[in-house]
Amino acid sequence: MLPVKDNIPTDRLPLVTLLLIAAGIVLHVTLRHDGGLLWLLADAFFLAIFGPSIEDSMSRPRFLAFCLLGAAVALAVRLAIDPDATVLAPVAATGAVAAVVAGYALLYRRARVVTMLLVPFAFTLVEVPAWILLALWLPLQALLAGGAAFAAQCGGFAFGLLAIRAFAQRRKLQAPQPPAIAALS
């Protein structure tokens, strides 16, 4: 299962989201943190799917502030648990992603995600409820990060849940669902 995009139309290029993904890649290449390539891919993947809709729900400066505050909360939690932690940038990056995922869960819980599935000898595209992918995020992060890093991500997630309504200025409706797929939700 490989998600491709959500069904929420956006009005503009998600510039901040793309810059955050690029910054995450640069951090990964320069720091080589404990989570490794899989952690980077998971962060980039979830930010690429859910970030554009959250960015589109607010101005770009508000979105950047939302992500930076999610990162700051994650860092604060990490340092409260492990004051001697040294590699903090990846934890901050994942805290920002956690805030986005949480915000998406509140604003667009009924959205659907176009997903590529491998069926015998072929690929097919289907729309699955976004909540399925959102529900997979937390266990995936627990598996990839664990311990204090996972607690930090939970801090970023909690920030996103609590702050999204204060940051979001507009909320898009998702694209209409075909009748056959709508019955699955």
XYZ file of C-alpha atoms in Angstrom:
185
model
C 0.000 0.000 0.000
C 1.524 3.300 -1.114
C -0.526 6.458 -0.515
C -0.242 9.032 -3.287
C -2.354 12.064 -2.269
C -5.454 13.048 -0.397
C -8.720 14.125 -2.013
C -8.684 17.647 -0.580
C -8.106 20.175 -3.364
C -5.547 22.865 -2.559
C -5.394 26.391 -3.956
C -1.646 26.851 -4.079
C 1.689 25.119 -4.242
C 2.554 23.824 -0.741
C 5.823 25.751 -0.662
C 6.441 25.519 3.093
C 5.682 21.795 3.080
C 8.183 21.234 0.260
C 10.809 23.327 2.040
C 10.282 21.392 5.279
C 10.710 18.080 3.432
C 13.911 19.395 1.813
C 15.198 20.590 5.205
C 14.471 17.151 6.672
C 16.484 15.493 3.924
C 19.407 17.874 4.478
C 19.286 17.202 8.237
C 19.259 13.469 7.629
C 22.216 13.589 5.285
C 24.286 15.797 7.594
C 23.373 14.286 10.974
C 22.729 10.599 10.297
C 20.406 10.281 13.277
C 19.381 7.086 15.073
C 16.060 6.664 13.267
C 17.873 6.242 9.985
C 16.489 6.367 6.501
C 13.174 4.762 7.424
C 12.431 7.538 9.944
C 13.227 10.194 7.329
C 11.053 8.488 4.718
C 8.139 8.170 7.130
C 8.373 11.859 8.070
C 8.672 12.991 4.446
C 5.872 10.672 3.373
C 3.340 11.802 5.986
C 4.254 15.464 5.517
C 3.890 15.155 1.731
C 0.431 13.560 2.024
C -1.066 15.642 4.843
C 0.990 18.852 4.842
C -0.456 20.527 1.729
C -4.024 20.497 3.066
C -2.973 21.827 6.471
C -0.773 24.476 4.840
C -3.695 25.472 2.623
C -5.931 25.879 5.700
C -3.821 28.804 6.903
C -1.347 31.364 5.619
C 2.192 30.198 4.923
C 3.649 32.122 7.881
C 1.001 30.627 10.188
C 1.761 27.140 8.855
C 5.484 27.627 9.407
C 4.803 28.888 12.942
C 2.498 25.914 13.576
C 5.215 23.486 12.495
C 7.972 25.284 14.401
C 5.896 25.325 17.575
C 5.136 21.599 17.160
C 8.888 21.046 16.813
C 9.590 23.188 19.895
C 7.102 21.247 22.003
C 8.656 17.973 20.855
C 12.106 19.279 21.794
C 10.897 20.435 25.204
C 9.402 17.012 25.933
C 12.568 15.259 24.739
C 14.816 17.436 26.888
C 12.525 17.065 29.912
C 12.845 13.285 29.641
C 16.482 13.137 28.558
C 18.380 16.370 29.341
C 21.605 14.881 27.969
C 20.170 14.197 24.498
C 22.540 15.377 21.792
C 20.932 14.834 18.372
C 17.759 16.908 18.597
C 17.038 18.130 15.059
C 15.388 14.883 13.873
C 13.165 14.852 16.966
C 12.152 18.440 16.246
C 11.401 17.594 12.618
C 9.208 14.694 13.641
C 7.470 16.924 16.195
C 6.497 19.254 13.351
C 5.159 16.313 11.334
C 3.278 15.096 14.408
C 1.565 18.478 14.735
C 0.532 18.320 11.058
C -0.803 14.773 11.402
C -2.814 15.737 14.493
C -4.187 18.847 12.810
C -5.216 16.824 9.790
C -6.931 14.267 12.013
C -9.129 17.020 13.451
C -9.789 19.093 10.332
C -10.093 16.369 7.705
C -10.945 13.125 9.487
C -13.372 12.138 6.719
C -10.924 12.742 3.874
C -9.779 9.937 1.638
C -6.316 9.143 0.334
C -5.642 7.845 -3.164
C -3.515 4.771 -2.570
C -1.666 2.462 -4.933
C -2.187 -1.215 -4.127
C -0.277 -4.132 -5.532
C -2.690 -6.793 -6.704
C -1.440 -9.945 -8.404
C 0.849 -8.766 -11.222
C -0.551 -5.215 -11.361
C -1.055 -1.974 -9.483
C -4.420 -0.385 -8.873
C -5.487 2.912 -7.341
C -8.124 3.000 -4.618
C -9.283 5.626 -2.163
C -8.987 4.661 1.479
C -10.207 6.657 4.470
C -7.457 8.985 5.716
C -8.075 7.872 9.295
C -6.539 4.473 8.428
C -3.218 6.107 7.523
C -3.464 8.486 10.456
C -4.048 5.523 12.779
C -0.917 3.848 11.392
C 1.232 6.898 12.104
C 1.459 6.501 15.878
C 2.466 2.815 15.964
C 4.932 3.436 13.120
C 6.564 6.226 15.130
C 6.684 4.046 18.249
C 8.444 1.376 16.210
C 10.902 3.761 14.534
C 11.719 6.051 17.446
C 10.737 4.479 20.761
C 11.494 5.835 24.216
C 12.112 9.529 24.738
C 11.959 10.295 20.997
C 8.481 8.766 20.790
C 7.360 10.756 23.836
C 8.618 13.887 22.081
C 6.550 13.027 19.008
C 3.521 12.586 21.248
C 4.210 16.100 22.545
C 4.175 17.479 18.989
C 0.991 15.526 18.298
C -0.701 16.908 21.431
C 0.299 20.425 20.385
C -1.262 19.858 16.952
C -4.513 18.627 18.481
C -4.742 21.584 20.820
C -3.572 24.331 18.455
C -4.923 23.508 14.972
C -8.200 25.357 15.439
C -6.358 28.493 16.544
C -4.074 28.391 13.487
C -6.431 27.235 10.719
C -8.171 30.153 9.042
C -10.149 28.238 6.471
C -11.081 24.634 5.977
C -11.535 23.047 2.600
C -14.118 20.415 1.993
C -12.870 17.193 0.537
C -13.675 16.254 -3.026
C -16.967 14.404 -3.554
C -16.711 10.668 -3.009
C -17.908 8.137 -5.543
C -20.937 6.234 -4.164
C -19.201 2.829 -4.078
C -16.226 4.130 -2.105
C -18.308 6.349 0.157
C -20.090 3.262 1.436
C -16.783 1.892 2.803
C -16.299 4.669 5.375
